[in-house]
PDB file of C-alpha atoms in Angstrom:
ATOM      1  CA  MET U   1       0.000   0.000   0.000  1.00  0.00           C
ATOM      2  CA  ASN U   2       1.743   3.171  -1.083  1.00  0.00           C
ATOM      3  CA  ASN U   3       1.663   6.372   0.942  1.00  0.00           C
ATOM      4  CA  ASN U   4      -0.470   8.326  -1.556  1.00  0.00           C
ATOM      5  CA  THR U   5      -3.237   5.730  -1.448  1.00  0.00           C
ATOM      6  CA  SER U   6      -3.139   5.597   2.358  1.00  0.00           C
ATOM      7  CA  LEU U   7      -3.336   9.391   2.601  1.00  0.00           C
ATOM      8  CA  THR U   8      -6.222   9.537   0.111  1.00  0.00           C
ATOM      9  CA  LEU U   9      -8.030   6.833   2.056  1.00  0.00           C
ATOM     10  CA  ILE U  10      -7.636   8.652   5.373  1.00  0.00           C
ATOM     11  CA  LYS U  11      -8.767  11.986   3.909  1.00  0.00           C
ATOM     12  CA  LYS U  12     -11.824  10.292   2.423  1.00  0.00           C
ATOM     13  CA  LEU U  13     -12.628   8.748   5.818  1.00  0.00           C
ATOM     14  CA  ILE U  14     -12.282  12.193   7.437  1.00  0.00           C
ATOM     15  CA  ASN U  15     -14.732  13.715   4.932  1.00  0.00           C
ATOM     16  CA  LEU U  16     -17.235  10.889   5.280  1.00  0.00           C
ATOM     17  CA  THR U  17     -17.012  11.104   9.085  1.00  0.00           C
ATOM     18  CA  LYS U  18     -17.509  14.882   9.125  1.00  0.00           C
ATOM     19  CA  ASN U  19     -20.518  14.572   6.804  1.00  0.00           C
ATOM     20  CA  ASP U  20     -21.959  11.765   8.955  1.00  0.00           C
ATOM     21  CA  GLU U  21     -21.951   9.437   5.979  1.00  0.00           C
ATOM     22  CA  ILE U  22     -20.229   6.788   8.044  1.00  0.00           C
ATOM     23  CA  THR U  23     -20.569   6.200  11.751  1.00  0.00           C
ATOM     24  CA  TRP U  24     -18.013   4.764  14.112  1.00  0.00           C
ATOM     25  CA  HIS U  25     -18.627   2.547  17.101  1.00  0.00           C
ATOM     26  CA  LYS U  26     -16.377   1.364  19.863  1.00  0.00           C
ATOM     27  CA  VAL U  27     -15.026  -2.102  19.154  1.00  0.00           C
ATOM     28  CA  THR U  28     -16.326  -3.201  22.582  1.00  0.00           C
ATOM     29  CA  ASP U  29     -19.876  -2.189  21.563  1.00  0.00           C
ATOM     30  CA  THR U  30     -19.981  -4.395  18.482  1.00  0.00           C
ATOM     31  CA  ASP U  31     -19.524  -8.087  17.806  1.00  0.00           C
ATOM     32  CA  ILE U  32     -17.384  -7.560  14.724  1.00  0.00           C
ATOM     33  CA  ASP U  33     -14.266  -9.719  14.915  1.00  0.00           C
ATOM     34  CA  LEU U  34     -10.938  -8.344  13.819  1.00  0.00           C
ATOM     35  CA  LYS U  35      -9.410 -10.797  11.364  1.00  0.00           C
ATOM     36  CA  PRO U  36      -5.713 -11.629  11.690  1.00  0.00           C
ATOM     37  CA  LEU U  37      -3.055 -10.087   9.515  1.00  0.00           C
ATOM     38  CA  PRO U  38      -1.816 -12.145   6.521  1.00  0.00           C
ATOM     39  CA  ALA U  39       0.330 -15.058   7.704  1.00  0.00           C
ATOM     40  CA  SER U  40       3.422 -14.685   5.565  1.00  0.00           C
ATOM     41  CA  PRO U  41       6.706 -16.084   6.946  1.00  0.00           C
ATOM     42  CA  TYR U  42       7.919 -12.478   7.256  1.00  0.00           C
ATOM     43  CA  ASN U  43       4.818 -11.495   9.231  1.00  0.00           C
ATOM     44  CA  ARG U  44       5.215 -14.479  11.547  1.00  0.00           C
ATOM     45  CA  LEU U  45       8.822 -13.503  12.225  1.00  0.00           C
ATOM     46  CA  LEU U  46       7.830  -9.867  12.716  1.00  0.00           C
ATOM     47  CA  THR U  47       5.002 -10.824  15.068  1.00  0.00           C
ATOM     48  CA  ALA U  48       7.354 -12.998  17.136  1.00  0.00           C
ATOM     49  CA  ALA U  49       9.985 -10.236  17.242  1.00  0.00           C
ATOM     50  CA  ASN U  50       7.391  -7.670  18.211  1.00  0.00           C
ATOM     51  CA  ALA U  51       6.068  -9.917  20.955  1.00  0.00           C
ATOM     52  CA  LEU U  52       9.555 -10.057  22.464  1.00  0.00           C
ATOM     53  CA  THR U  53      10.524  -6.407  22.101  1.00  0.00           C
ATOM     54  CA  ASN U  54       7.277  -4.504  22.045  1.00  0.00           C
ATOM     55  CA  SER U  55       5.139  -4.497  25.132  1.00  0.00           C
ATOM     56  CA  SER U  56       2.264  -2.505  23.642  1.00  0.00           C
ATOM     57  CA  ILE U  57      -1.247  -3.254  24.817  1.00  0.00           C
ATOM     58  CA  PHE U  58      -4.273  -3.200  22.551  1.00  0.00           C
ATOM     59  CA  ILE U  59      -6.877  -0.867  24.083  1.00  0.00           C
ATOM     60  CA  ARG U  60     -10.260  -2.132  22.889  1.00  0.00           C
ATOM     61  CA  GLU U  61     -12.228   0.506  24.835  1.00  0.00           C
ATOM     62  CA  HIS U  62     -10.640   3.294  22.777  1.00  0.00           C
ATOM     63  CA  SER U  63     -10.643   1.521  19.418  1.00  0.00           C
ATOM     64  CA  TYR U  64     -13.317   2.117  16.827  1.00  0.00           C
ATOM     65  CA  VAL U  65     -14.888   0.309  13.866  1.00  0.00           C
ATOM     66  CA  SER U  66     -17.025   1.500  10.995  1.00  0.00           C
ATOM     67  CA  THR U  67     -18.996  -0.454   8.418  1.00  0.00           C
ATOM     68  CA  TYR U  68     -19.076   0.538   4.760  1.00  0.00           C
ATOM     69  CA  ASN U  69     -20.879  -1.745   2.295  1.00  0.00           C
ATOM     70  CA  ASP U  70     -19.385  -5.166   3.028  1.00  0.00           C
ATOM     71  CA  GLY U  71     -16.171  -3.865   4.526  1.00  0.00           C
ATOM     72  CA  TYR U  72     -14.934  -2.701   7.904  1.00  0.00           C
ATOM     73  CA  PHE U  73     -12.527   0.050   8.883  1.00  0.00           C
ATOM     74  CA  PHE U  74     -10.830  -0.354  12.245  1.00  0.00           C
ATOM     75  CA  LEU U  75      -9.010   2.382  14.124  1.00  0.00           C
ATOM     76  CA  LEU U  76      -7.047   0.464  16.723  1.00  0.00           C
ATOM     77  CA  LEU U  77      -5.261   2.042  19.659  1.00  0.00           C
ATOM     78  CA  HIS U  78      -2.123   0.353  20.981  1.00  0.00           C
ATOM     79  CA  ARG U  79      -0.366   1.716  24.037  1.00  0.00           C
ATOM     80  CA  ASN U  80       3.182   1.169  25.250  1.00  0.00           C
ATOM     81  CA  VAL U  81       5.388   2.902  27.807  1.00  0.00           C
ATOM     82  CA  PHE U  82       6.555   5.562  25.373  1.00  0.00           C
ATOM     83  CA  GLU U  83       3.606   6.387  23.138  1.00  0.00           C
ATOM     84  CA  ASP U  84       0.159   5.575  21.786  1.00  0.00           C
ATOM     85  CA  ILE U  85       0.054   4.108  18.300  1.00  0.00           C
ATOM     86  CA  ILE U  86      -3.061   4.171  16.141  1.00  0.00           C
ATOM     87  CA  LYS U  87      -3.449   1.713  13.267  1.00  0.00           C
ATOM     88  CA  LEU U  88      -5.940   1.820  10.412  1.00  0.00           C
ATOM     89  CA  GLN U  89      -6.822  -1.753   9.580  1.00  0.00           C
ATOM     90  CA  VAL U  90      -9.283  -2.829   6.885  1.00  0.00           C
ATOM     91  CA  GLN U  91     -11.082  -6.077   6.149  1.00  0.00           C
ATOM     92  CA  THR U  92     -14.098  -7.236   4.188  1.00  0.00           C
ATOM     93  CA  GLU U  93     -16.741  -9.863   4.918  1.00  0.00           C
ATOM     94  CA  ALA U  94     -15.173 -12.217   2.408  1.00  0.00           C
ATOM     95  CA  SER U  95     -11.478 -11.635   3.154  1.00  0.00           C
ATOM     96  CA  GLU U  96      -9.571 -14.120   5.267  1.00  0.00           C
ATOM     97  CA  ASN U  97      -7.339 -11.478   6.729  1.00  0.00           C
ATOM     98  CA  SER U  98      -7.270  -7.803   7.555  1.00  0.00           C
ATOM     99  CA  ARG U  99      -4.581  -5.426   6.389  1.00  0.00           C
ATOM    100  CA  VAL U 100      -2.874  -2.444   8.031  1.00  0.00           C
ATOM    101  CA  TYR U 101      -3.111   0.579   5.728  1.00  0.00           C
ATOM    102  CA  ALA U 102      -1.628   3.249   7.959  1.00  0.00           C
ATOM    103  CA  THR U 103      -0.054   3.749  11.349  1.00  0.00           C
ATOM    104  CA  THR U 104       0.869   6.778  13.434  1.00  0.00           C
ATOM    105  CA  SER U 105       4.496   5.718  13.926  1.00  0.00           C
ATOM    106  CA  ALA U 106       5.958   8.755  12.230  1.00  0.00           C
ATOM    107  CA  SER U 107       8.936   8.571   9.928  1.00  0.00           C
ATOM    108  CA  ASP U 108      10.299  11.081   7.426  1.00  0.00           C
ATOM    109  CA  ASP U 109       8.107   9.895   4.599  1.00  0.00           C
ATOM    110  CA  ASN U 110       4.804   9.500   6.420  1.00  0.00           C
ATOM    111  CA  VAL U 111       4.374  12.492   8.739  1.00  0.00           C
ATOM    112  CA  ASP U 112       1.303  13.501   6.702  1.00  0.00           C
ATOM    113  CA  ILE U 113      -0.234  10.051   7.146  1.00  0.00           C
ATOM    114  CA  ALA U 114       0.507   9.997  10.881  1.00  0.00           C
ATOM    115  CA  SER U 115      -0.955  13.478  11.420  1.00  0.00           C
ATOM    116  CA  GLN U 116      -4.127  12.855   9.372  1.00  0.00           C
ATOM    117  CA  LEU U 117      -4.691   9.519  11.103  1.00  0.00           C
ATOM    118  CA  LYS U 118      -4.422  11.245  14.492  1.00  0.00           C
ATOM    119  CA  ARG U 119      -6.797  13.935  13.200  1.00  0.00           C
ATOM    120  CA  LEU U 120      -9.328  11.267  12.189  1.00  0.00           C
ATOM    121  CA  TYR U 121      -8.996   9.556  15.544  1.00  0.00           C
ATOM    122  CA  ASN U 122      -9.562  12.825  17.431  1.00  0.00           C
ATOM    123  CA  LEU U 123     -12.669  13.526  15.301  1.00  0.00           C
ATOM    124  CA  ILE U 124     -14.125  10.127  16.091  1.00  0.00           C
ATOM    125  CA  ASP U 125     -13.149  10.215  19.754  1.00  0.00           C
ATOM    126  CA  GLN U 126     -14.794  13.631  20.245  1.00  0.00           C
ATOM    127  CA  SER U 127     -18.011  12.740  18.470  1.00  0.00           C
ATOM    128  CA  SER U 128     -18.217   9.409  20.289  1.00  0.00           C
ATOM    129  CA  ALA U 129     -18.082  11.184  23.650  1.00  0.00           C
ATOM    130  CA  SER U 130     -20.692  13.652  22.457  1.00  0.00           C
ATOM    131  CA  VAL U 131     -23.028  10.895  21.237  1.00  0.00           C
ATOM    132  CA  GLU U 132     -22.782   9.082  24.565  1.00  0.00           C
ATOM    133  CA  ILE U 133     -23.700  12.234  26.449  1.00  0.00           C
ATOM    134  CA  ASP U 134     -26.576  12.935  24.050  1.00  0.00           C
ATOM    135  CA  ASN U 135     -27.849   9.388  24.575  1.00  0.00           C
ATOM    136  CA  PHE U 136     -27.592   9.800  28.323  1.00  0.00           C
ATOM    137  CA  ILE U 137     -29.563  13.080  28.208  1.00  0.00           C
ATOM    138  CA  ASN U 138     -32.260  11.524  25.998  1.00  0.00           C
ATOM    139  CA  GLU U 139     -32.569   8.573  28.308  1.00  0.00           C
ATOM    140  CA  PHE U 140     -32.791  10.837  31.342  1.00  0.00           C
ATOM    141  CA  ILE U 141     -35.464  13.053  29.771  1.00  0.00           C
ATOM    142  CA  ASN U 142     -37.550  10.132  28.565  1.00  0.00           C
ATOM    143  CA  HIS U 143     -37.350   8.118  31.768  1.00  0.00           C
TER     144      HIS U 143
ATOM    145  CA  MET H   1      48.734  45.379  49.375  1.00  0.00           C
ATOM    146  CA  LEU H   2      47.626  45.768  45.778  1.00  0.00           C
ATOM    147  CA  SER H   3      49.834  42.933  44.652  1.00  0.00           C
ATOM    148  CA  THR H   4      48.283  40.670  47.327  1.00  0.00           C
ATOM    149  CA  ILE H   5      44.831  41.500  46.034  1.00  0.00           C
ATOM    150  CA  ALA H   6      45.967  40.797  42.487  1.00  0.00           C
ATOM    151  CA  ASP H   7      47.452  37.457  43.569  1.00  0.00           C
ATOM    152  CA  VAL H   8      44.234  36.415  45.338  1.00  0.00           C
ATOM    153  CA  ALA H   9      42.120  37.497  42.354  1.00  0.00           C
ATOM    154  CA  GLY H  10      44.398  35.524  40.032  1.00  0.00           C
ATOM    155  CA  ILE H  11      44.146  32.344  42.140  1.00  0.00           C
ATOM    156  CA  PHE H  12      40.367  32.750  42.420  1.00  0.00           C
ATOM    157  CA  SER H  13      40.066  33.205  38.629  1.00  0.00           C
ATOM    158  CA  PHE H  14      42.103  30.059  38.088  1.00  0.00           C
ATOM    159  CA  PHE H  15      39.795  27.956  40.251  1.00  0.00           C
ATOM    160  CA  MET H  16      36.699  29.553  38.670  1.00  0.00           C
ATOM    161  CA  SER H  17      37.943  28.664  35.185  1.00  0.00           C
ATOM    162  CA  ILE H  18      38.414  25.009  36.248  1.00  0.00           C
ATOM    163  CA  VAL H  19      34.872  24.901  37.697  1.00  0.00           C
ATOM    164  CA  LEU H  20      33.424  26.519  34.561  1.00  0.00           C
ATOM    165  CA  PHE H  21      35.308  24.098  32.336  1.00  0.00           C
ATOM    166  CA  ILE H  22      33.842  21.107  34.219  1.00  0.00           C
ATOM    167  CA  LEU H  23      30.323  22.646  34.160  1.00  0.00           C
ATOM    168  CA  SER H  24      30.484  23.430  30.452  1.00  0.00           C
ATOM    169  CA  ARG H  25      31.394  19.828  29.622  1.00  0.00           C
ATOM    170  CA  SER H  26      28.376  18.577  31.526  1.00  0.00           C
ATOM    171  CA  LEU H  27      26.136  21.236  29.891  1.00  0.00           C
ATOM    172  CA  PHE H  28      27.503  20.232  26.492  1.00  0.00           C
ATOM    173  CA  LYS H  29      26.732  16.572  27.194  1.00  0.00           C
ATOM    174  CA  ASN H  30      23.228  17.568  28.391  1.00  0.00           C
ATOM    175  CA  ALA H  31      22.592  19.566  25.217  1.00  0.00           C
ATOM    176  CA  THR H  32      23.789  16.654  23.067  1.00  0.00           C
ATOM    177  CA  GLU H  33      21.418  14.256  24.802  1.00  0.00           C
ATOM    178  CA  HIS H  34      18.537  16.720  24.438  1.00  0.00           C
ATOM    179  CA  ARG H  35      19.274  17.137  20.731  1.00  0.00           C
ATOM    180  CA  ALA H  36      19.400  13.370  20.182  1.00  0.00           C
ATOM    181  CA  ASP H  37      16.094  12.946  22.038  1.00  0.00           C
ATOM    182  CA  TYR H  38      14.555  15.811  20.040  1.00  0.00           C
ATOM    183  CA  ASN H  39      15.648  14.239  16.745  1.00  0.00           C
ATOM    184  CA  ARG H  40      14.028  10.953  17.776  1.00  0.00           C
ATOM    185  CA  GLU H  41      10.758  12.575  18.898  1.00  0.00           C
ATOM    186  CA  ARG H  42      10.321  15.564  16.573  1.00  0.00           C
ATOM    187  CA  LEU H  43       8.251  13.806  13.896  1.00  0.00           C
ATOM    188  CA  ASN H  44       5.892  12.428  16.528  1.00  0.00           C
ATOM    189  CA  ILE H  45       5.444  15.857  18.113  1.00  0.00           C
ATOM    190  CA  GLN H  46       5.092  17.443  14.670  1.00  0.00           C
ATOM    191  CA  SER H  47       2.322  15.040  13.638  1.00  0.00           C
ATOM    192  CA  ASP H  48       0.532  15.674  16.974  1.00  0.00           C
ATOM    193  CA  LEU H  49       0.581  19.430  16.382  1.00  0.00           C
ATOM    194  CA  VAL H  50      -0.549  19.099  12.745  1.00  0.00           C
ATOM    195  CA  ALA H  51      -3.453  16.860  13.791  1.00  0.00           C
ATOM    196  CA  LEU H  52      -4.616  19.189  16.571  1.00  0.00           C
ATOM    197  CA  ARG H  53      -4.202  22.290  14.399  1.00  0.00           C
ATOM    198  CA  ASP H  54      -6.346  20.714  11.679  1.00  0.00           C
ATOM    199  CA  ASN H  55      -8.921  19.625  14.271  1.00  0.00           C
ATOM    200  CA  ILE H  56      -9.254  23.232  15.479  1.00  0.00           C
ATOM    201  CA  TRP H  57      -8.891  24.999  12.136  1.00  0.00           C
ATOM    202  CA  GLN H  58     -10.643  22.700   9.665  1.00  0.00           C
ATOM    203  CA  ASP H  59     -12.872  20.527  11.814  1.00  0.00           C
ATOM    204  CA  ASN H  60     -14.025  23.304  14.185  1.00  0.00           C
ATOM    205  CA  LEU H  61     -13.286  21.156  17.199  1.00  0.00           C
ATOM    206  CA  ASP H  62     -12.832  23.551  20.080  1.00  0.00           C
ATOM    207  CA  ASN H  63     -13.546  21.757  23.326  1.00  0.00           C
ATOM    208  CA  ILE H  64     -11.767  21.162  26.555  1.00  0.00           C
ATOM    209  CA  LYS H  65     -10.357  17.797  25.449  1.00  0.00           C
ATOM    210  CA  ILE H  66      -8.731  19.154  22.280  1.00  0.00           C
ATOM    211  CA  ARG H  67      -7.379  22.226  24.057  1.00  0.00           C
ATOM    212  CA  SER H  68      -6.057  20.003  26.847  1.00  0.00           C
ATOM    213  CA  GLN H  69      -4.287  17.733  24.358  1.00  0.00           C
ATOM    214  CA  LEU H  70      -2.758  20.743  22.627  1.00  0.00           C
ATOM    215  CA  ARG H  71      -1.647  22.272  25.925  1.00  0.00           C
ATOM    216  CA  GLN H  72      -0.124  18.968  26.961  1.00  0.00           C
ATOM    217  CA  ALA H  73       1.793  18.676  23.683  1.00  0.00           C
ATOM    218  CA  LEU H  74       3.087  22.262  23.957  1.00  0.00           C
ATOM    219  CA  TYR H  75       4.053  22.007  27.635  1.00  0.00           C
ATOM    220  CA  SER H  76       5.829  18.723  26.966  1.00  0.00           C
ATOM    221  CA  TYR H  77       7.713  20.231  24.010  1.00  0.00           C
ATOM    222  CA  ARG H  78       8.677  23.299  25.996  1.00  0.00           C
ATOM    223  CA  ASN H  79       9.748  21.489  29.161  1.00  0.00           C
ATOM    224  CA  ARG H  80      11.733  18.791  27.393  1.00  0.00           C
ATOM    225  CA  TYR H  81      13.595  20.991  24.931  1.00  0.00           C
ATOM    226  CA  TRP H  82      13.755  24.527  26.393  1.00  0.00           C
ATOM    227  CA  PHE H  83      17.486  24.067  26.883  1.00  0.00           C
ATOM    228  CA  ILE H  84      18.187  23.701  23.159  1.00  0.00           C
ATOM    229  CA  ALA H  85      15.325  25.826  21.805  1.00  0.00           C
ATOM    230  CA  PHE H  86      15.924  29.257  20.316  1.00  0.00           C
ATOM    231  CA  PRO H  87      13.922  32.047  22.005  1.00  0.00           C
ATOM    232  CA  PHE H  88      11.623  32.318  18.940  1.00  0.00           C
ATOM    233  CA  ARG H  89      10.418  28.783  19.498  1.00  0.00           C
ATOM    234  CA  LEU H  90       9.682  29.451  23.156  1.00  0.00           C
ATOM    235  CA  TYR H  91       7.895  32.680  22.200  1.00  0.00           C
ATOM    236  CA  HIS H  92       5.562  30.837  19.773  1.00  0.00           C
ATOM    237  CA  ILE H  93       4.887  28.119  22.349  1.00  0.00           C
ATOM    238  CA  GLN H  94       3.951  30.731  24.968  1.00  0.00           C
ATOM    239  CA  ARG H  95       1.680  32.623  22.576  1.00  0.00           C
ATOM    240  CA  SER H  96      -0.058  29.383  21.547  1.00  0.00           C
ATOM    241  CA  LEU H  97      -0.607  28.487  25.215  1.00  0.00           C
ATOM    242  CA  HIS H  98      -2.048  31.953  25.784  1.00  0.00           C
ATOM    243  CA  TYR H  99      -4.743  31.461  23.109  1.00  0.00           C
ATOM    244  CA  ILE H 100      -5.851  28.039  24.301  1.00  0.00           C
ATOM    245  CA  LYS H 101      -6.350  28.926  27.954  1.00  0.00           C
ATOM    246  CA  ARG H 102     -10.056  29.220  27.217  1.00  0.00           C
ATOM    247  CA  PRO H 103     -12.415  28.608  24.232  1.00  0.00           C
ATOM    248  CA  ILE H 104     -10.741  30.079  21.184  1.00  0.00           C
ATOM    249  CA  ASN H 105     -12.193  33.287  19.751  1.00  0.00           C
ATOM    250  CA  ASN H 106     -12.990  32.905  16.051  1.00  0.00           C
ATOM    251  CA  ASN H 107     -10.974  35.973  15.188  1.00  0.00           C
ATOM    252  CA  LYS H 108      -7.989  34.589  17.138  1.00  0.00           C
ATOM    253  CA  LYS H 109      -7.975  31.189  15.431  1.00  0.00           C
ATOM    254  CA  GLU H 110      -5.799  32.359  12.582  1.00  0.00           C
ATOM    255  CA  THR H 111      -3.306  33.944  14.985  1.00  0.00           C
ATOM    256  CA  LEU H 112      -3.145  30.713  16.976  1.00  0.00           C
ATOM    257  CA  CYS H 113      -2.616  28.723  13.776  1.00  0.00           C
ATOM    258  CA  ASN H 114       0.184  31.086  12.748  1.00  0.00           C
ATOM    259  CA  HIS H 115       2.062  30.277  15.947  1.00  0.00           C
ATOM    260  CA  ILE H 116       1.492  26.539  15.641  1.00  0.00           C
ATOM    261  CA  ASP H 117       2.479  26.656  11.940  1.00  0.00           C
ATOM    262  CA  TYR H 118       5.820  28.170  12.950  1.00  0.00           C
ATOM    263  CA  LEU H 119       6.478  25.338  15.402  1.00  0.00           C
ATOM    264  CA  ILE H 120       5.444  22.714  12.847  1.00  0.00           C
ATOM    265  CA  GLY H 121       7.668  24.188  10.153  1.00  0.00           C
ATOM    266  CA  ASN H 122      10.524  24.495  12.601  1.00  0.00           C
ATOM    267  CA  MET H 123      10.384  20.784  13.288  1.00  0.00           C
ATOM    268  CA  ASP H 124      11.200  19.928   9.695  1.00  0.00           C
ATOM    269  CA  LYS H 125      14.777  20.694  10.657  1.00  0.00           C
ATOM    270  CA  LYS H 126      16.875  18.168  12.549  1.00  0.00           C
ATOM    271  CA  GLU H 127      19.088  19.428  15.358  1.00  0.00           C
ATOM    272  CA  ILE H 128      22.762  19.118  14.526  1.00  0.00           C
ATOM    273  CA  ILE H 129      24.627  17.042  17.047  1.00  0.00           C
ATOM    274  CA  ASN H 130      28.331  17.849  17.176  1.00  0.00           C
ATOM    275  CA  ASN H 131      30.626  15.273  15.569  1.00  0.00           C
ATOM    276  CA  GLU H 132      27.742  13.933  13.409  1.00  0.00           C
TER     277      GLU H 132
END
């Protein structure tokens, strides 16, 4: 996945989110399963290496998923001692695996991707909090 | 009498120069470590500031959570790197903090973005570590 495609994808998600054309839900509030990443020998080695060196924790309560046609976009929050990392992972109903399209680990050639992914996450996180409060108010009024 | 004073002043200057030499080596080492840490972290901090600037400027998100995140990023940047930062950088950080103390006035948004833009642009440059 090249950087231009990832950036275009994230910007499209930002526009759709701002226009309320897609909605995001916390991963803990849905029963959508995250499919594993492709099991290439390289990925297996990388996963094993990461398990030894990287003590990041997947935070389900602050991860989000959105449905679009027969596909799913996941914004997954991983936390380690030094930083929070957000990953954009995509899968479809029919696919065996999911794929990581972008991550907020910034390097010289993907600062734009990292910043726009953080921007998207902040947008979703803010509106999620607002929706919960709105739901609470509605429930309180109608009780 | 005068020569005694001159002798004492000379001996005192000698000891002061030794103390300053030792202190400057430790300050130099400190600055080198700060620069190395800054070079490792600058892209992360830069992407944080870009994201929050766009949230305020383009997405019209102006709530306590966003302002708190921006304050946190700016305070962290200032406190970690004040030692190696030029005064201009500290000036823009302080002005940005001033505008996000409370909900941002619409006519102050552009001024705030100007200050944050300076910090973002400044982070395109790596700090030079001596002997690199």
